[in-house]
Coordinates of C-alpha atoms and ligand atoms in Angstrom, one line a residue:
X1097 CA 48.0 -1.4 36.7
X1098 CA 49.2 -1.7 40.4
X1099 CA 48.3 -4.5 42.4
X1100 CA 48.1 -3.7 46.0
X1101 CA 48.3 -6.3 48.4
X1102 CA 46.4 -6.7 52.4
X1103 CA 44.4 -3.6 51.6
X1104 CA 42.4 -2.5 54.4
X1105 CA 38.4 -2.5 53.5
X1106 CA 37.2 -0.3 56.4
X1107 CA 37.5 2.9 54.2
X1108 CA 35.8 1.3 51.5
X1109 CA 32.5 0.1 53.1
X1110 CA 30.1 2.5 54.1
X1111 CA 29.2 -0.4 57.3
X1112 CA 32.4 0.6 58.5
X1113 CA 33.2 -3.4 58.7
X1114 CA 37.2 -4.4 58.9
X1115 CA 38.5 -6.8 57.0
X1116 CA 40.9 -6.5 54.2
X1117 CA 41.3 -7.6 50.5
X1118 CA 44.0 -9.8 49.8
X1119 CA 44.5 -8.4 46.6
X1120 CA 43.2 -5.2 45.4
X1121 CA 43.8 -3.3 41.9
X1122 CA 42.1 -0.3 41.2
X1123 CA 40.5 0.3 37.9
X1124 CA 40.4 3.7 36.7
X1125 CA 39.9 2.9 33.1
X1126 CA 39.6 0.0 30.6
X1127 CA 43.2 -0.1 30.3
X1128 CA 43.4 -1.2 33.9
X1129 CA 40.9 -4.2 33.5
X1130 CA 42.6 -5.5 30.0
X1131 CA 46.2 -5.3 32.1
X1132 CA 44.4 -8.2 34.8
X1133 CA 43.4 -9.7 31.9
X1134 CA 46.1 -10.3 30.8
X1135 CA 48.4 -11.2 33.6
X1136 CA 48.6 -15.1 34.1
X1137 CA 48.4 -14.8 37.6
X1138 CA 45.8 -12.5 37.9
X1139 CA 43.5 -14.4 35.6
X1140 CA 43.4 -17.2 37.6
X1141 CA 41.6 -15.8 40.6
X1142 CA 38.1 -15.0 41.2
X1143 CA 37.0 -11.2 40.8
X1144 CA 35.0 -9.4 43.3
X1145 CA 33.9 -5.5 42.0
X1146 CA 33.5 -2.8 44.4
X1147 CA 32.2 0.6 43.9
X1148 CA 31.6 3.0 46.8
X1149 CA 30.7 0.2 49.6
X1150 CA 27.2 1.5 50.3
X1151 CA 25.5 -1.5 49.7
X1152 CA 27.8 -4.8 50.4
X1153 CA 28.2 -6.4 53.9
X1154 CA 31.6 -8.0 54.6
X1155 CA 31.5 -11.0 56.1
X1156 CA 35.3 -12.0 56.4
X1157 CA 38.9 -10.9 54.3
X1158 CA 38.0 -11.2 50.7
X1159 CA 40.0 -13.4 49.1
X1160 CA 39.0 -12.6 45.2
X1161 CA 40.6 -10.0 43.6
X1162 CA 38.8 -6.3 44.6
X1163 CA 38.7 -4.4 41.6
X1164 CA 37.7 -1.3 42.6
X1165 CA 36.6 0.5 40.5
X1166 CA 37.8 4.4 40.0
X1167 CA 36.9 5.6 36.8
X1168 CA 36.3 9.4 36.6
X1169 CA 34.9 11.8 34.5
X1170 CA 31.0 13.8 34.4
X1171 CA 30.3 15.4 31.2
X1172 CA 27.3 16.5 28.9
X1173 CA 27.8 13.8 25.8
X1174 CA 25.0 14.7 23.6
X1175 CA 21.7 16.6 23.3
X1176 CA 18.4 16.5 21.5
X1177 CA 15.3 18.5 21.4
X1178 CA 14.1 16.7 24.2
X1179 CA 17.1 15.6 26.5
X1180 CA 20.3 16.3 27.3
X1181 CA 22.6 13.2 28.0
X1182 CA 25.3 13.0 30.5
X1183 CA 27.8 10.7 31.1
X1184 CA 29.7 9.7 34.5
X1185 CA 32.2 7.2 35.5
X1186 CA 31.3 4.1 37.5
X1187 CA 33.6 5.8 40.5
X1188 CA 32.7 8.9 40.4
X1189 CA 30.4 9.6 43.9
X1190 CA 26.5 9.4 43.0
X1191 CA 25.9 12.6 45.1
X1192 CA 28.4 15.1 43.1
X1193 CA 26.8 13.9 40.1
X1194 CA 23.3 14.8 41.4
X1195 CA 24.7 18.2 42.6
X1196 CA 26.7 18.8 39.5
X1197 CA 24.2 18.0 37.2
X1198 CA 22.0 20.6 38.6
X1199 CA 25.1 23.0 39.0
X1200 CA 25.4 22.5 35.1
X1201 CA 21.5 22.7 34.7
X1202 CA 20.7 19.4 33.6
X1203 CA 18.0 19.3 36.4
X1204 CA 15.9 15.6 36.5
X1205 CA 17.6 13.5 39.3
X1206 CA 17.2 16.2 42.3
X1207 CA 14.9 13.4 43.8
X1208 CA 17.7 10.8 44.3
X1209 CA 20.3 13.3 46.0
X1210 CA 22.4 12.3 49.1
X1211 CA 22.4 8.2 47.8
X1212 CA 25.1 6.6 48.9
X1213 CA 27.6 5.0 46.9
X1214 CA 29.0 5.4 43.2
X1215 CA 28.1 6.0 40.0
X1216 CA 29.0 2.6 38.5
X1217 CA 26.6 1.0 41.6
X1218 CA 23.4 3.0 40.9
X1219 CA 22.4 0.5 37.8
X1220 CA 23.4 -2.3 39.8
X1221 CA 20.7 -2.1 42.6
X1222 CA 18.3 0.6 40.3
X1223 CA 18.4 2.7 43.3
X1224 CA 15.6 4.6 44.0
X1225 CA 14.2 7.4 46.5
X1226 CA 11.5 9.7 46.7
X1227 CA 9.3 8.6 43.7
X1228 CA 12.1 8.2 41.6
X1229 CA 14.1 5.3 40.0
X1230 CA 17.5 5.3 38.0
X1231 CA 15.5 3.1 35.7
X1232 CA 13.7 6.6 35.1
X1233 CA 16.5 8.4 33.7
X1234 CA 18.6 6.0 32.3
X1235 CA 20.0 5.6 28.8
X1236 CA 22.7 3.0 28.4
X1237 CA 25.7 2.2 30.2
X1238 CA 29.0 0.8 29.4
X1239 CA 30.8 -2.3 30.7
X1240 CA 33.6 -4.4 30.6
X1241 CA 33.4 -8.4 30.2
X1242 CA 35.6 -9.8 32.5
X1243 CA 35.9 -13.1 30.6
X1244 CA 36.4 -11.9 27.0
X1245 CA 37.6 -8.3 28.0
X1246 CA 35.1 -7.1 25.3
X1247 CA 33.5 -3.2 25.9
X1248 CA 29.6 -3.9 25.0
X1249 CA 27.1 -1.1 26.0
X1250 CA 23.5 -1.7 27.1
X1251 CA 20.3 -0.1 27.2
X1252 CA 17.6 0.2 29.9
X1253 CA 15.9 -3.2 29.0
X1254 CA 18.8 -5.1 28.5
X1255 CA 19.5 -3.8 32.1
X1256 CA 16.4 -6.4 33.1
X1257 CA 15.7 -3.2 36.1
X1258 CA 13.1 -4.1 38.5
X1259 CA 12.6 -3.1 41.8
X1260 CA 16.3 -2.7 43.6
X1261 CA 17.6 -5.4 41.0
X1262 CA 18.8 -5.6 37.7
X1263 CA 20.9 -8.3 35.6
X1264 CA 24.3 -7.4 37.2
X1265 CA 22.6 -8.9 40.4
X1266 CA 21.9 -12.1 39.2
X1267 CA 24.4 -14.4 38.5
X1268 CA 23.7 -17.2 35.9
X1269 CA 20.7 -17.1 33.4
X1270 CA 17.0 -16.7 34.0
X1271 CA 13.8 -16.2 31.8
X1272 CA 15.1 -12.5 31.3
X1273 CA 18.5 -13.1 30.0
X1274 CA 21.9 -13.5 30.9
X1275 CA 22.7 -12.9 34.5
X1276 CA 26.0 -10.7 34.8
X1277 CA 26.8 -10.6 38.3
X1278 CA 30.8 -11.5 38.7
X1279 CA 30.8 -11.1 34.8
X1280 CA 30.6 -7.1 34.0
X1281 CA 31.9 -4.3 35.6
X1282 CA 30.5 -1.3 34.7
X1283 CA 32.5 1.6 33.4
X1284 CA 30.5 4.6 32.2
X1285 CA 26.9 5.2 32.7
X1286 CA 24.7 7.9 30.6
X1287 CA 21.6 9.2 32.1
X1288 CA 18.8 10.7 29.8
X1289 CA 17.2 14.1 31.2
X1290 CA 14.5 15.7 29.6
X1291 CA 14.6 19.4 28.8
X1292 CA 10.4 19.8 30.0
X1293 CA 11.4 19.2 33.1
X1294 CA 8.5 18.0 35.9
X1295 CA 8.5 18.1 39.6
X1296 CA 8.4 14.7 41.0
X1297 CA 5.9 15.3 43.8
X1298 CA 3.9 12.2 44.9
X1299 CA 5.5 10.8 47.9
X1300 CA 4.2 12.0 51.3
X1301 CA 7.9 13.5 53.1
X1302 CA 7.3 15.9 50.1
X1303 CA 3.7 16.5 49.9
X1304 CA 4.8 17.8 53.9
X1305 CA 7.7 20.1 52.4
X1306 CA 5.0 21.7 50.2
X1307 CA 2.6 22.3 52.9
X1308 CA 5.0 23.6 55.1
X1309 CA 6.9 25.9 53.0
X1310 CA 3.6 27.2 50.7
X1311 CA 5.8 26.3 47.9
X1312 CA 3.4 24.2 45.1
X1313 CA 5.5 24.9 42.5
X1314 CA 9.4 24.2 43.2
X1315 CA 12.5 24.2 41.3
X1316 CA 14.3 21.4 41.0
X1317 CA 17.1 23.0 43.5
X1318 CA 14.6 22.9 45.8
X1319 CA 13.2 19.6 45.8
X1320 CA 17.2 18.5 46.1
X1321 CA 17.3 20.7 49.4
X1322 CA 13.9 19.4 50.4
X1323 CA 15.1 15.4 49.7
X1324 CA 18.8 16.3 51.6
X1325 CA 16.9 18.1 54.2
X1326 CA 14.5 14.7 54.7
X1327 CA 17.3 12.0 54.3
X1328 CA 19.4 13.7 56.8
X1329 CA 16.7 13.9 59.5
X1330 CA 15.7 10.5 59.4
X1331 CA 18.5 8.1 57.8
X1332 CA 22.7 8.2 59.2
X1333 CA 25.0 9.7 57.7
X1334 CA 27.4 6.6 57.2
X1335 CA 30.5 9.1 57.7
X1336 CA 29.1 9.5 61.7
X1337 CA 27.2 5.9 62.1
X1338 CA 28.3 3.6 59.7
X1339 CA 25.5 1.7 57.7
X1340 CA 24.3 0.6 54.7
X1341 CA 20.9 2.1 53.9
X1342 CA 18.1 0.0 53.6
X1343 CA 18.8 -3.3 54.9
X1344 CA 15.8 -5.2 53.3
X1345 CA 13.7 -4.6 50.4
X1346 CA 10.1 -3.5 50.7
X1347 CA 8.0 -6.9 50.4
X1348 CA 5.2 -7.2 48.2
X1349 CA 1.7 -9.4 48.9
X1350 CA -1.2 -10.2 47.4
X1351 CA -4.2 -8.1 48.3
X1352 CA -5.7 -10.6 50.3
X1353 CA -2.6 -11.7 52.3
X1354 CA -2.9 -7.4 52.6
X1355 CA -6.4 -7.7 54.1
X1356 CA -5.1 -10.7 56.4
X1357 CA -2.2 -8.8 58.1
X1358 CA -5.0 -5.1 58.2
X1359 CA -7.2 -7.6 59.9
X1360 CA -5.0 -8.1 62.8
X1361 CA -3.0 -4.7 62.5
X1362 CA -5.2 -2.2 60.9
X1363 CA -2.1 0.2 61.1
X1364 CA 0.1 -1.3 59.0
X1365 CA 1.6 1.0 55.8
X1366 CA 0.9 -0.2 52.7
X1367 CA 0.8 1.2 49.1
X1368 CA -1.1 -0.6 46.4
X1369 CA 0.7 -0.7 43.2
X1370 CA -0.4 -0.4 39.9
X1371 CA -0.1 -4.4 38.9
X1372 CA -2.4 -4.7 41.7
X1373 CA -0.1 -6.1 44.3
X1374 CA 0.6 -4.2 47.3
X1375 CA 4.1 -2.9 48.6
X1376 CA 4.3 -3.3 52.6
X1377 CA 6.9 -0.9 54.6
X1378 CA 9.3 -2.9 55.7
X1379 CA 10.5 -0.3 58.4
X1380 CA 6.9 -0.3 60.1
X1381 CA 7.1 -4.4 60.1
X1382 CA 10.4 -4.5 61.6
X1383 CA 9.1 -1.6 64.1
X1384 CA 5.5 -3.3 65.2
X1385 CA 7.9 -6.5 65.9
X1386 CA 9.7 -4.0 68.5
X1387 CA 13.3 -4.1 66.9
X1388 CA 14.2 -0.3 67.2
X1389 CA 17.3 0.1 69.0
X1390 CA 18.3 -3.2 69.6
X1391 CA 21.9 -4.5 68.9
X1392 CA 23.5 -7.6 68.5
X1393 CA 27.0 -7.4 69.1
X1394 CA 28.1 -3.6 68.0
X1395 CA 25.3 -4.3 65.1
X1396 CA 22.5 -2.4 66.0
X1397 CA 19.0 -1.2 64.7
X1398 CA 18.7 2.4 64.1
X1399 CA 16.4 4.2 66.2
X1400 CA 14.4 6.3 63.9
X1401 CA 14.1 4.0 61.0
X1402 CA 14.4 0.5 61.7
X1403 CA 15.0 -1.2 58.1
X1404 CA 18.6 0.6 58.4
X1405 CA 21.0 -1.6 59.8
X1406 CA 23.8 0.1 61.8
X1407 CA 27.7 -0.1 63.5
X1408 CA 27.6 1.0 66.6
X1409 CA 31.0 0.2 67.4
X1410 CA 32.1 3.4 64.7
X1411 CA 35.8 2.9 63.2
X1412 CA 37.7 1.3 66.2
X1413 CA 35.2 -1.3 67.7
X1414 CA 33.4 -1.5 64.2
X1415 CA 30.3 -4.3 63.9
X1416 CA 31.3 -7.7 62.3
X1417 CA 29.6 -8.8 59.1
X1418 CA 28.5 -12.4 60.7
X1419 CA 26.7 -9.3 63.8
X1420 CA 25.1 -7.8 61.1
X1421 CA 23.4 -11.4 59.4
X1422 CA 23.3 -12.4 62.6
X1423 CA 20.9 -9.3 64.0
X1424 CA 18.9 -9.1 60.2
X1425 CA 18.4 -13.2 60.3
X1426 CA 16.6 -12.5 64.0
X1427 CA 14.7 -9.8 62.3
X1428 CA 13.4 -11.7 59.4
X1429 CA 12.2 -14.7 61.7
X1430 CA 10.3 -12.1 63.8
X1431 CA 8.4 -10.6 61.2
X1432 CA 7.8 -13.7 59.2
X1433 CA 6.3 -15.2 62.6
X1434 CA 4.0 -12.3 63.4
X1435 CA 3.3 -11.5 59.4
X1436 CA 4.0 -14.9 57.7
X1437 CA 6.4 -12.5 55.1
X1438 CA 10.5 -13.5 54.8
X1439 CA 12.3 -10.2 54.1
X1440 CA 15.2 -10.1 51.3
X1441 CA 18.1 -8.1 52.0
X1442 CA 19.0 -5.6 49.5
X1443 CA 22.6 -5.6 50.4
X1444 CA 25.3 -7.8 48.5
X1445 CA 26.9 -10.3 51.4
X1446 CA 30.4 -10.9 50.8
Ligands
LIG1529 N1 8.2 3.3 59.2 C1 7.9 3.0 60.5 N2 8.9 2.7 61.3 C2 10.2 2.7 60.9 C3 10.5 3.0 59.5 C4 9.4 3.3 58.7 O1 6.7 3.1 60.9 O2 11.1 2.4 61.7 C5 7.1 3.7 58.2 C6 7.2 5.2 57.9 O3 6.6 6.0 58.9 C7 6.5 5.3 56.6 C8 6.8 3.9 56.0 O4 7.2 3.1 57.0 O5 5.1 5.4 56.7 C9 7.9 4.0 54.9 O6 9.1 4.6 55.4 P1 10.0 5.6 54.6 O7 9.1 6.7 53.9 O8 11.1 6.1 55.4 O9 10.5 4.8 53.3 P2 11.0 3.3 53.2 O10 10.0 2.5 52.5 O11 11.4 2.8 54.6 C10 12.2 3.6 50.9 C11 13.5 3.2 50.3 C12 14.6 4.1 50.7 C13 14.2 5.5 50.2 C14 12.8 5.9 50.8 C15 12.3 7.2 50.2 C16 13.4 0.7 50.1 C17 13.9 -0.6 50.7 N3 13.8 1.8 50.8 O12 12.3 3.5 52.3 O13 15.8 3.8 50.1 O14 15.1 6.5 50.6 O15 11.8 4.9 50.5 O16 11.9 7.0 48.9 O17 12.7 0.8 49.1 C18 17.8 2.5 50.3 O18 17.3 1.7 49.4 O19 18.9 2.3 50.8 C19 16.9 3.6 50.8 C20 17.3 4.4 51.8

């Protein structure tokens, strides 16, 4: 184990945000995490994980201990009649395994290509895109308990995965179990992918690939160009214009509060889902209150989706995280007084 001290965070969050880490020890296996257990210094400080930076917003130096976690490795672990299983460590980048596991023909998570962020953070947040969920092609994972240093594994529903959230987002207990934010860090995760593989095709950008190309029937290669092709044309490449994807969750209402806000804005996108709620768009809200474009500070709103958050101020005049909650608390208080709805982030604020 090497513990590095007044570690620069800039290359490790995809805002592009400076500030730097006090103390930062990078964990590349479980041997790593047992040596911080068991240094009496170490033990005594609070822990803060950090996986590829995509989704955190860094709000000052960090004064926990970083463990950043590096673990590598992709590999086919096992393989039924119906799946194959692969396995990747928490730091290996959540793209290349998308890409490899199609290279390897292991097709199945084409629909969530070009993510941001590791491996290890993909459970964390269930990210999602395009019709798809990690929740869909999950099997178990395997993490680390930074009080007991105990290995446990766990399964999709001892994950708790809802909508962006899971248990390692929650932080003490709640009717669904144990919280095990600041508790777990995750090492390994193993995805499930079944051998009949089926397009994933309901979601309207690709419904418009379709009908443009006069291809009903893609391969899964395809649909990972097609979902590349669409991310890239509409959200920032956080290696050009630093940001971290989605800044608030999509909110969802009751049908009538649905028919309230139609009422007054007949336009507004809404899909009903199937426990009869309805999800809003949070991008058009934060559009029809006019925020497209504007900045506060060198933390602006992107121009052609407004629920991502960007720095303006790239790598050498880069944002502040108090710009960034600054600019998103402004947004929430204008779309909760036009549409009576508070938006949650979906980033972690640090
Ligand atoms: N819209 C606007 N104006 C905007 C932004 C969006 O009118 O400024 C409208 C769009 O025209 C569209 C609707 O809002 O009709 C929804 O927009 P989009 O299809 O871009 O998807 P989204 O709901 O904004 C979600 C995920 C994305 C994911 C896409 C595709 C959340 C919070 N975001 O975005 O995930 O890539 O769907 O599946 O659920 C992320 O979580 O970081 C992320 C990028």
């Amino acid at each position: 184990m090497n513990l590095e001290k007044n570690v620069p965070l800039q290359p490790y969050n995809t805002f592009g945000i400076a500030a730097k880490a006090q103390a930062l020890v990078r964990v590349r296996s479980e041997a790593d995490l047992l040596a911080v257990l068991a240094d009496p210094q170490l033990i005594t400080l609070p822990r803060q994980v950090l996986g590829g930076g995509s989704n955190v917003v860094l709000t000052g130096d960090v004064k926990a201990l970083v463990l950043k976690v590096e673990v590598p490795g992709m590999r086919l672990v096992s393989e039924t009649n119906k799946h194959w299983v692969i396995e990747a460590g928490a730091g290996e980048n959540w793209h290349d395994l998308v890409a490899w596991s199609l290279q390897q023909g292991y097709p199945g998570l084409e629909n969530l290509a070009l993510i941001p962020g590791t491996v290890g953070a993909s459970p964390v947040q269930n990210i999602g895109a395009y019709g798809v969920e990690l929740q869909d092609r999950f099997e178990s994972l395997d993490a680390m308990d930074l009080f007991t240093g105990q290995l446990f594994t766990l399964d999709a529903a001892q994950c708790g995965f809802s909508y962006r959230d899971s248990v390692f987002k929650h932080a003490s207990a709640g009717p669904e179990g144990l919280g095990l934010a600041g508790r777990a860090v995750i090492l390994r995760v193993r995805f499930a992918l079944a051998k009949r593989w089926k397009p994933e095709l309901g979601y309207l950008d690709l419904e418009r690939k379709m009908a443009e190309t006069g291809i009903q029937q893609p391969t899964a290669q395809q649909i990972f160009d097609w979902v590349c092709a669409i991310r890239r044309a509409k959200l920032p490449d956080p290696q050009v214009l630093g940001n971290a994807g989605s800044f608030f969750k999509n909110p969802t209402v009751t049908p009538e509060q649905c028919a309230d806000i139609i009422a007054r804005d007949p336009k507004v996108v809404h899909y009903p889902m199937p426990d009869g709620s309805i999800k809003l768009a949070a991008g058009w809200l934060i559009d029809a209150c006019g925020w497209k474009g504007k900045s506060v500070g060198h933390a602006g709103v992107y121009e052609k989706q407004a629920l991502v958050l960007v720095n303006r101020g790239g790598r050498e005049n880069p944002c502040t995280g108090g710009e960034v909650m600054t600019l998103a608390k402004a947004i929430q208080t204008s779309v909760y007084e036009r549409f009576g709805i508070m938006l949650e982030p979906e980033p972690v604020v640090i």
